[in-house]
PDB file of C-alpha atoms in Angstrom:
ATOM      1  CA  UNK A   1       0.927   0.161 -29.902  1.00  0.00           C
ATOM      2  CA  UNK A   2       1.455  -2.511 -27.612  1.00  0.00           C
ATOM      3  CA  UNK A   3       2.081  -5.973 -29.013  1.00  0.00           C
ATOM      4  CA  UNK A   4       2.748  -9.711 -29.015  1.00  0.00           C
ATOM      5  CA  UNK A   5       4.423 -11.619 -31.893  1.00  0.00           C
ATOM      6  CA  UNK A   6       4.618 -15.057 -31.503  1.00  0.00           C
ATOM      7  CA  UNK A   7       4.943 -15.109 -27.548  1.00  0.00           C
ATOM      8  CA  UNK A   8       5.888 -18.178 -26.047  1.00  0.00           C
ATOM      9  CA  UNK A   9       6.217 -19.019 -21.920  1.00  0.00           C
ATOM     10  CA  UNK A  10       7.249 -21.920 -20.819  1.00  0.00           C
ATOM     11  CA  UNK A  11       7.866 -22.599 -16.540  1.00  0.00           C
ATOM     12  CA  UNK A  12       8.872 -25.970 -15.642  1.00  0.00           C
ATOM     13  CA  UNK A  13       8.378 -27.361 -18.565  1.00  0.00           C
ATOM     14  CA  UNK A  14       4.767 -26.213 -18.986  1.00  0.00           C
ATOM     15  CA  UNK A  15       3.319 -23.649 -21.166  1.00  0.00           C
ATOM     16  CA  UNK A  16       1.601 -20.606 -19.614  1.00  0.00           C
ATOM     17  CA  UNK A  17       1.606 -19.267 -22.951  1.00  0.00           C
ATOM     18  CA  UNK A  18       2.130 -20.912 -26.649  1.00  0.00           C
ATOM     19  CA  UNK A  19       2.293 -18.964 -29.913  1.00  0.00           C
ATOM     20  CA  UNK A  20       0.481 -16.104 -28.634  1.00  0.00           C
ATOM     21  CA  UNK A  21       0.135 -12.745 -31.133  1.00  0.00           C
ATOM     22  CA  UNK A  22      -2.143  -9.731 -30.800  1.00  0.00           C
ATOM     23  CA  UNK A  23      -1.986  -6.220 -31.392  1.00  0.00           C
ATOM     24  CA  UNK A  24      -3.459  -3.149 -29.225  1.00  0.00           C
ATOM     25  CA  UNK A  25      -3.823   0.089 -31.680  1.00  0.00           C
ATOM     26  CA  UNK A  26      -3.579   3.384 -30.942  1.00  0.00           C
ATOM     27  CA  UNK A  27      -7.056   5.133 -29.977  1.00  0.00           C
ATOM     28  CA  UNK A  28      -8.311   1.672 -29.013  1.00  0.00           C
ATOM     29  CA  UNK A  29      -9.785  -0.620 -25.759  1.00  0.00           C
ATOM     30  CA  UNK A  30      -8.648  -3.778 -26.316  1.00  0.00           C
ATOM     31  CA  UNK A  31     -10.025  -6.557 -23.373  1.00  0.00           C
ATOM     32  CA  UNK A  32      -8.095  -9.339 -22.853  1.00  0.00           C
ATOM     33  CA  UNK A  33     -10.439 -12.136 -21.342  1.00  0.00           C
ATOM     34  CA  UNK A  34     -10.015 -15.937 -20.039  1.00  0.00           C
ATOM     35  CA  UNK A  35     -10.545 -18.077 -17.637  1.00  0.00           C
ATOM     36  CA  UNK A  36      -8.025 -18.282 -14.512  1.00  0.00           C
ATOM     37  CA  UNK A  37      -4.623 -20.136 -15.664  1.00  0.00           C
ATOM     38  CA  UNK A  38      -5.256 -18.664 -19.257  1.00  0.00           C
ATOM     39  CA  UNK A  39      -2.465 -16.670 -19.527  1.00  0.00           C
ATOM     40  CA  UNK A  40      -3.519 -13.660 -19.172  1.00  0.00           C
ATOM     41  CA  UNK A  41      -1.287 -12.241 -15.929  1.00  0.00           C
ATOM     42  CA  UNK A  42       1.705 -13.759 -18.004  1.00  0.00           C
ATOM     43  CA  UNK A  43       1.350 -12.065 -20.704  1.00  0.00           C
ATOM     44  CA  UNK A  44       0.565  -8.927 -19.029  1.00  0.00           C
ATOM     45  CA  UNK A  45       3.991  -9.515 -16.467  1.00  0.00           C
ATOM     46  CA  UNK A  46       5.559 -10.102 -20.003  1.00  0.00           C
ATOM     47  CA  UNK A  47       5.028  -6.785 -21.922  1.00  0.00           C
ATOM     48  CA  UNK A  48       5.638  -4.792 -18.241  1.00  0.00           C
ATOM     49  CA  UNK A  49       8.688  -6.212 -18.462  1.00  0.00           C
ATOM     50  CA  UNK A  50       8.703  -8.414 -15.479  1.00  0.00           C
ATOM     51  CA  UNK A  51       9.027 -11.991 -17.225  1.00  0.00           C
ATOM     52  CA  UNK A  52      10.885 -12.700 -20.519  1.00  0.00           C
ATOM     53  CA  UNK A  53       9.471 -14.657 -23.116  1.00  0.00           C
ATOM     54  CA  UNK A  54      10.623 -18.277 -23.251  1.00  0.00           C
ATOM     55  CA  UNK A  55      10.627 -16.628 -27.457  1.00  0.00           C
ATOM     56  CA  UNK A  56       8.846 -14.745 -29.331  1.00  0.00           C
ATOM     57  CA  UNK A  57       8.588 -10.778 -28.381  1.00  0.00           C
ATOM     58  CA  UNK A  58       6.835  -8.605 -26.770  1.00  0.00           C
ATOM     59  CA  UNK A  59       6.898  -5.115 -27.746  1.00  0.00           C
ATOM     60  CA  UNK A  60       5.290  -1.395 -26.098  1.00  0.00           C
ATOM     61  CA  UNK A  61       5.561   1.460 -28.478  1.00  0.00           C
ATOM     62  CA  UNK A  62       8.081  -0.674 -31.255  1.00  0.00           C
ATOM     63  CA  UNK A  63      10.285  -1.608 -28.086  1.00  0.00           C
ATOM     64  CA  UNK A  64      10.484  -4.350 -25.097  1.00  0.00           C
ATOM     65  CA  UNK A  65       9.450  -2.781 -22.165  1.00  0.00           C
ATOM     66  CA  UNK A  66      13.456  -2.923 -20.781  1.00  0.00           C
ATOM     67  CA  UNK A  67      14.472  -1.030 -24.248  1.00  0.00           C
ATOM     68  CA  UNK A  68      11.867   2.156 -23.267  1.00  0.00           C
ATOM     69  CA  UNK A  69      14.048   5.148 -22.612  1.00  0.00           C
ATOM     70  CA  UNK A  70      11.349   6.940 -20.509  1.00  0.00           C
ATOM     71  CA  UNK A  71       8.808   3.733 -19.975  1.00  0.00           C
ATOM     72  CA  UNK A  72       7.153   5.949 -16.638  1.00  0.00           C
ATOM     73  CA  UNK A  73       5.939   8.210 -19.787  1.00  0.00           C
ATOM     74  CA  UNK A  74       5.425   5.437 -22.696  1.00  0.00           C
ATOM     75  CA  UNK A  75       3.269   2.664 -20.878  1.00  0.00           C
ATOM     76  CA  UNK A  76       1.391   2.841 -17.545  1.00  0.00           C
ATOM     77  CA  UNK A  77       0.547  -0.836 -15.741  1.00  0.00           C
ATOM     78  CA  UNK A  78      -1.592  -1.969 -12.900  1.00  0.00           C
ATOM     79  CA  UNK A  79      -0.987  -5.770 -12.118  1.00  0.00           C
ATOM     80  CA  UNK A  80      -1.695  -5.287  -8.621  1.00  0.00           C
ATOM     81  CA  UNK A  81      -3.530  -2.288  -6.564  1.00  0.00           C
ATOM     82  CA  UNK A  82      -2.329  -3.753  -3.471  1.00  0.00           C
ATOM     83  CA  UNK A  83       1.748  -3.730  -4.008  1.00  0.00           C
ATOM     84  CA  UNK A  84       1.944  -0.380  -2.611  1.00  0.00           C
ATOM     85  CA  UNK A  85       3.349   0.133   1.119  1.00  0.00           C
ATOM     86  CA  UNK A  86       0.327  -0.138   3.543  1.00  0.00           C
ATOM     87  CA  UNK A  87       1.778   2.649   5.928  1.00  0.00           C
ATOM     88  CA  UNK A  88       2.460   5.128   2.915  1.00  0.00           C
ATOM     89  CA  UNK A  89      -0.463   7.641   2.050  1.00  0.00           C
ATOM     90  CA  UNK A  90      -2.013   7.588  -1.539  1.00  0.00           C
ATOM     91  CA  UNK A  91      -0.424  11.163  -1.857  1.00  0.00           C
ATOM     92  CA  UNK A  92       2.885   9.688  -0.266  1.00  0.00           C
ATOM     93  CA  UNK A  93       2.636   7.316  -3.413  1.00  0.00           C
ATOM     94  CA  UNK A  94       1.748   9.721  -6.004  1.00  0.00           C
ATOM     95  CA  UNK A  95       4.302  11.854  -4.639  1.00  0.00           C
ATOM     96  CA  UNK A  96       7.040   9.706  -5.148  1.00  0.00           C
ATOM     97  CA  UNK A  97       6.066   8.492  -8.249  1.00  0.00           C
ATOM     98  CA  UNK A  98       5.995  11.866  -9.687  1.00  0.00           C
ATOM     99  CA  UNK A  99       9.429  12.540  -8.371  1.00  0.00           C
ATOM    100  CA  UNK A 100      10.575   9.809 -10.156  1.00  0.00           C
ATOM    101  CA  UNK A 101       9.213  10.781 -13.297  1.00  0.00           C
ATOM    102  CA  UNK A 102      10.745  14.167 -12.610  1.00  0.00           C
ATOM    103  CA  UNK A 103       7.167  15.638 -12.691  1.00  0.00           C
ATOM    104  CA  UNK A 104       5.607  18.796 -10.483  1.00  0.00           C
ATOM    105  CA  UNK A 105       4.002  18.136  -7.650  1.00  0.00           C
ATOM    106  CA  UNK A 106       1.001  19.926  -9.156  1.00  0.00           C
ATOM    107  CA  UNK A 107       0.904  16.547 -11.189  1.00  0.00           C
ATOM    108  CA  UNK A 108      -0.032  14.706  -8.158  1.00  0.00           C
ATOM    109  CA  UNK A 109      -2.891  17.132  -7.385  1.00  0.00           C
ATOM    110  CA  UNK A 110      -4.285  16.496 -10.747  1.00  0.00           C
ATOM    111  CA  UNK A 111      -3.971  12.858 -10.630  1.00  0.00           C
ATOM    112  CA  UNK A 112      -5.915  12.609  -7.353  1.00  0.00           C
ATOM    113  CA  UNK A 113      -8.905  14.899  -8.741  1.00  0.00           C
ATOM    114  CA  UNK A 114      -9.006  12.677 -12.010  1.00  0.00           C
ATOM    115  CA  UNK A 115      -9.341   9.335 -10.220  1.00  0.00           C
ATOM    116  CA  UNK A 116     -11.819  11.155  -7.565  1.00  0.00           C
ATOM    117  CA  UNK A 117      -9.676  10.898  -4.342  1.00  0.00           C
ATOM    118  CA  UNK A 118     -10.044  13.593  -2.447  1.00  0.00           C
ATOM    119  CA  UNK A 119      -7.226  15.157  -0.224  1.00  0.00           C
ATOM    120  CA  UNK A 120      -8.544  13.569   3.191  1.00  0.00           C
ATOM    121  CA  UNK A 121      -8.721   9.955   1.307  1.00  0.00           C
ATOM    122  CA  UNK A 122      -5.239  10.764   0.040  1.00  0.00           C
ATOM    123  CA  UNK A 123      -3.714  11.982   3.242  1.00  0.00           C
ATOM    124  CA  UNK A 124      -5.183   8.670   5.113  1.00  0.00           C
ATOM    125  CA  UNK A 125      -2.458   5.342   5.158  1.00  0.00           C
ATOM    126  CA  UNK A 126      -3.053   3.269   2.308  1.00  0.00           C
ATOM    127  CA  UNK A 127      -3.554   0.800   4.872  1.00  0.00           C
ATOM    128  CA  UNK A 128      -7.065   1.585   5.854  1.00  0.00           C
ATOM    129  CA  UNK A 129      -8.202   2.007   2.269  1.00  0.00           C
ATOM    130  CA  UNK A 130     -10.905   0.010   0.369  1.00  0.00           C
ATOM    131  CA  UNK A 131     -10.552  -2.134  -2.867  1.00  0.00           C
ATOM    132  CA  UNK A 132     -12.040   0.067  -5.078  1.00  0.00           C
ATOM    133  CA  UNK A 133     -10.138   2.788  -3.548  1.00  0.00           C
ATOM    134  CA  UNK A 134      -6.801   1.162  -3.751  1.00  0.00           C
ATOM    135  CA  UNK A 135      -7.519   0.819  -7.506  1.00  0.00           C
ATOM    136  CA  UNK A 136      -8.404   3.927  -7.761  1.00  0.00           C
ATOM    137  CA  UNK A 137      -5.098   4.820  -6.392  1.00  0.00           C
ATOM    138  CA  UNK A 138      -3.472   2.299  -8.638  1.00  0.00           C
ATOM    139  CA  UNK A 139      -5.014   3.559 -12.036  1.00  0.00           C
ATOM    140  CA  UNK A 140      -3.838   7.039 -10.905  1.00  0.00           C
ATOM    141  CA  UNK A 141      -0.443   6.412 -10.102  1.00  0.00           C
ATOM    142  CA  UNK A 142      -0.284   4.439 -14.124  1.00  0.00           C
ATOM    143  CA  UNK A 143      -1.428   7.402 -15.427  1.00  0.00           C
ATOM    144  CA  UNK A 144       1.076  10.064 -13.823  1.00  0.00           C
ATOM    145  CA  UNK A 145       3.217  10.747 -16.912  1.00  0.00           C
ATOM    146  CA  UNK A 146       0.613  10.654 -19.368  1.00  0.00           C
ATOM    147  CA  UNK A 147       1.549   7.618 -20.966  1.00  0.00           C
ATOM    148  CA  UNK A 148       0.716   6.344 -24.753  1.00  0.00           C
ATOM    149  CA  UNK A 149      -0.324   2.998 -23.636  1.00  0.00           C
ATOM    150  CA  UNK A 150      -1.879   0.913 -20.714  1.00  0.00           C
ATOM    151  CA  UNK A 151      -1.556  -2.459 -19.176  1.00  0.00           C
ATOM    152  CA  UNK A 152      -4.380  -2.898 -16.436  1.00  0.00           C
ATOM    153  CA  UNK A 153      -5.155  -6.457 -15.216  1.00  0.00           C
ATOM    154  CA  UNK A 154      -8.500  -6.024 -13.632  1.00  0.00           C
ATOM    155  CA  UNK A 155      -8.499  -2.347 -13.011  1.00  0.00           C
ATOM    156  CA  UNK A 156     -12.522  -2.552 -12.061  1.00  0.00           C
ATOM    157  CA  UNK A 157     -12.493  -5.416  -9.056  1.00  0.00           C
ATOM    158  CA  UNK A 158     -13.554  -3.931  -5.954  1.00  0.00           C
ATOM    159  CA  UNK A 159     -15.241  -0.482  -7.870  1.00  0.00           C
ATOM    160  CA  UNK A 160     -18.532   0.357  -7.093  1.00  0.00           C
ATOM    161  CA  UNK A 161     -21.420   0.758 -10.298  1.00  0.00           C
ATOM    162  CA  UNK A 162     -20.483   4.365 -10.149  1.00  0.00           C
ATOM    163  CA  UNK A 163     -16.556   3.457 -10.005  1.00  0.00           C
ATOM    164  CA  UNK A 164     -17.141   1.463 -12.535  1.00  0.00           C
ATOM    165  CA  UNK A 165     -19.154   3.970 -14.887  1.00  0.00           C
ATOM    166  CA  UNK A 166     -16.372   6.306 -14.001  1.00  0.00           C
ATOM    167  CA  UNK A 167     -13.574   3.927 -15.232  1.00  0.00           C
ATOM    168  CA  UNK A 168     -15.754   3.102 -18.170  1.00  0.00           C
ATOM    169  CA  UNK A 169     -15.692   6.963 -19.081  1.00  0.00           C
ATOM    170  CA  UNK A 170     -12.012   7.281 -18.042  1.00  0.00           C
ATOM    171  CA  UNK A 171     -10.886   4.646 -20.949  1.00  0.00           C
ATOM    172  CA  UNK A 172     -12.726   5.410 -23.877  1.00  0.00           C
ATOM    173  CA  UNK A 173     -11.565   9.287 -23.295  1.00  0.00           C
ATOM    174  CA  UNK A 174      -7.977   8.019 -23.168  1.00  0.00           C
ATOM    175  CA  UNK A 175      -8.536   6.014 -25.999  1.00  0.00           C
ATOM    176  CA  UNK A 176      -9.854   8.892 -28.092  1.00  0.00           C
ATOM    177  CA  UNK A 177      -6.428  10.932 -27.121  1.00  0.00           C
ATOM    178  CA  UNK A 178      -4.786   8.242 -28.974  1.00  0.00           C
ATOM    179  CA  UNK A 179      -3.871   5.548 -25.960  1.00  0.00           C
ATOM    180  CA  UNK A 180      -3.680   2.195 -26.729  1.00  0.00           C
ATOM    181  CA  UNK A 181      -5.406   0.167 -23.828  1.00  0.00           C
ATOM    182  CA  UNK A 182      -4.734  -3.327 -22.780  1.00  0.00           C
ATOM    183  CA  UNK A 183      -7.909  -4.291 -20.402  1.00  0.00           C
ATOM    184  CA  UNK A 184      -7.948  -7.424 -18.854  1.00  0.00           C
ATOM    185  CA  UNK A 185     -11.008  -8.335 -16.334  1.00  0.00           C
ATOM    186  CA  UNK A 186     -13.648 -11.007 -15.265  1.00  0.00           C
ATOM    187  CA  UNK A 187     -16.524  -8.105 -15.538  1.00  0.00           C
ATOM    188  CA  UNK A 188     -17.578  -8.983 -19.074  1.00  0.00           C
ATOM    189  CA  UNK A 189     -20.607  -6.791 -19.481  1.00  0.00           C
ATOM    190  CA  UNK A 190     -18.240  -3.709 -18.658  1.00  0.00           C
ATOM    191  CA  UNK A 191     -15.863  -4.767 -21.224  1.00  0.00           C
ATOM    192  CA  UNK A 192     -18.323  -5.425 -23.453  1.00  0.00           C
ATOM    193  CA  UNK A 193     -18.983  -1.673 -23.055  1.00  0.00           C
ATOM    194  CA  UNK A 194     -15.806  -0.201 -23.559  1.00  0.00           C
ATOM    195  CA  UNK A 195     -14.038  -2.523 -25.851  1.00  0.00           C
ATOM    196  CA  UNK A 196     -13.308  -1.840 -29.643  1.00  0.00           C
ATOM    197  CA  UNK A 197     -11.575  -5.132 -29.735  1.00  0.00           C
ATOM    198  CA  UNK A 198     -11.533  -8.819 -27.255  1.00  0.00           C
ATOM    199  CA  UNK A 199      -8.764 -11.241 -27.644  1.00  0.00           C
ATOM    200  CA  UNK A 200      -9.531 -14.686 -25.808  1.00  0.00           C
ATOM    201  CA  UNK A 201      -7.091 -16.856 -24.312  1.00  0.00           C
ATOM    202  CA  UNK A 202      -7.179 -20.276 -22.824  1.00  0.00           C
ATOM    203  CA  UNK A 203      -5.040 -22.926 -22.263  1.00  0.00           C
ATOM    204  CA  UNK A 204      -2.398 -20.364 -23.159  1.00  0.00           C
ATOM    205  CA  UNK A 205      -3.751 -20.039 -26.609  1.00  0.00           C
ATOM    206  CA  UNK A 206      -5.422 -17.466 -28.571  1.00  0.00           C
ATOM    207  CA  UNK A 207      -8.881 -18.636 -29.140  1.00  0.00           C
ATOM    208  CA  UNK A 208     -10.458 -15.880 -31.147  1.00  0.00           C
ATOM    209  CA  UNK A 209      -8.976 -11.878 -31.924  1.00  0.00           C
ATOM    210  CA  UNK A 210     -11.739  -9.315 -33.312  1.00  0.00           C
ATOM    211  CA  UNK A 211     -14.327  -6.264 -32.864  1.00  0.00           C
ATOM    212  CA  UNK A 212     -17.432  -7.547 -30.230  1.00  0.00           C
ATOM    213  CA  UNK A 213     -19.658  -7.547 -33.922  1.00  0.00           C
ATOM    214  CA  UNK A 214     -16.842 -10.211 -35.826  1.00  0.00           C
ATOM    215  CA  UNK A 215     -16.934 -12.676 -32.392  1.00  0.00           C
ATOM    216  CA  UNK A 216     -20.409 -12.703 -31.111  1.00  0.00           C
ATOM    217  CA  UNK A 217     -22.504 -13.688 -34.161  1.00  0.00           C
ATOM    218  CA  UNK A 218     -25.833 -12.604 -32.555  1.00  0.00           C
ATOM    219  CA  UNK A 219     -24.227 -13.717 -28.971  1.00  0.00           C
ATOM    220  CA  UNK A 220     -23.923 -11.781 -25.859  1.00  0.00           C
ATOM    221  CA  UNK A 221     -19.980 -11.595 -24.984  1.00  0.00           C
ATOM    222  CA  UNK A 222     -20.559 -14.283 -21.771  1.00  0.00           C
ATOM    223  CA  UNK A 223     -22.250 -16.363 -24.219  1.00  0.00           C
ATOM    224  CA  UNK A 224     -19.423 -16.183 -26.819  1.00  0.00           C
ATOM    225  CA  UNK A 225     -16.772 -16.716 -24.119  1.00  0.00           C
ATOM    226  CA  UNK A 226     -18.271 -19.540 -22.100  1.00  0.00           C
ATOM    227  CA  UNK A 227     -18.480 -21.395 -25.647  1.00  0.00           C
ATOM    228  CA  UNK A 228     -14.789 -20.517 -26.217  1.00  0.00           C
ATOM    229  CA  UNK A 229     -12.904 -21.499 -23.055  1.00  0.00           C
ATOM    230  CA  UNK A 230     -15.409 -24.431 -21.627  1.00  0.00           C
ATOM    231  CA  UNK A 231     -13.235 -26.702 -23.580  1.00  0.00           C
ATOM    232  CA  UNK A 232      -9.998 -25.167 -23.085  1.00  0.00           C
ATOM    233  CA  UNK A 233     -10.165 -24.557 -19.781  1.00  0.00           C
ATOM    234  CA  UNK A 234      -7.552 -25.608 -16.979  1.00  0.00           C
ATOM    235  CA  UNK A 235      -6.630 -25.661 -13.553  1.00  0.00           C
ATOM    236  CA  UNK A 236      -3.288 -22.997 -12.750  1.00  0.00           C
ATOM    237  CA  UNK A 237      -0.028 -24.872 -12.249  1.00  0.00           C
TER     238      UNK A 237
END
């Protein structure tokens, strides 16, 4: 379960976030939509453990990220496909995670055929590699130790419609394992697809929590959003 009770952010005296609370299940897609400066990276930097809460808390399996004994094998994130070294190779990457994780390098092999790299993409410098590619990449190196739950902030930018059908496939199967899924992204038809659940943020509020039936009332999701955030909506500090 991944979870935020009451979450509070506060930088420079503003508030990137302000009494914010929602709950991912087990065996469930949750998206996590607004419009840029909602909130949504710091919230997602909060329960990777990469920003504290100003208060509140911010919990991954019952714990704060920091608490996790094994957190390569409890939560897998992607905040940013292109953090990894540009001269390293996507099996270089993979590689290192798994040793990390204290995993067999068959892991790596298996990794790399489940996010469809193949082994002269993975052998080539990160460097030369496309968007969708490096997310790709990304997604598989969150999803080395076969983690419980997942933090992806827009997991689908730079895919292609079939990358994107793939991804689409790829969550709802981890979700039926019994993964919890945190999905942020700007593609809201693809949510729309794969979510059980959409929390909306703006201003660094919760605007509305609930299944895609409870929030659109006969609305498409773009419809239901642009009438949720068009008066909440700000500029980034």
């Amino acid at each position: 379960m991944i979870e935020l009770h009451r979450v509070t952010k506060t930088y420079n005296g503003v508030k990137a976030l302000d009494d914010v609370s929602f709950t991912v299940h087990p065996g469930s897609v949750t998206g996590f939509l607004g419009p840029n400066g909602a909130g949504k990276s710091t919230a997602m930097r909060i329960l990777a453990g990469l920003a504290r809460p100003t208060s509140g808390r911010a919990t991954v399996l019952g714990k704060p990220y920091a608490e996790l004994a094994r957190p390569g094998y409890d939560v897998g994130t992607l905040l940013d496909a292109g953090a990894q070294h540009p001269g390293r190779t996507g099996r270089e990457v993979l590689t290192l995670g798994a040793l990390m994780l204290g995993l067999p390098k068959s892991r790596v092999d298996e990794v790399l055929d489940l996010v469809g790299l193949t082994g002269k993409e993975a052998g080539r410098p990160i460097r030369g590699y496309s968007l969708g590619m490096r997310q790709r990449l990304g997604i598989g190196h969150a999803l080395l130790g076969r983690p419980r739950a997942l933090i992806l902030d827009e997991p689908a930018n730079g895919l292609d419609p079939q990358g994107i059908q793939w991804m689409r496939e790829l969550l709802r199967g981890l979700a039926a394992s019994g993964c919890a899924v945190l999905l942020s992204s700007h593609l809201l038809y693809e949510v729309e697809q794969v979510a059980d659940r959409i929390v909306m943020i703006g201003a660094g509020r919760v605007l509305a929590d609930g299944t895609l039936a409870e929030l659109s009332q006969g609305r498409t999701l773009e419809q239901t959003f642009l009438a949720l955030t068009s008066q909440t909506f700000r500029t980034p500090a």
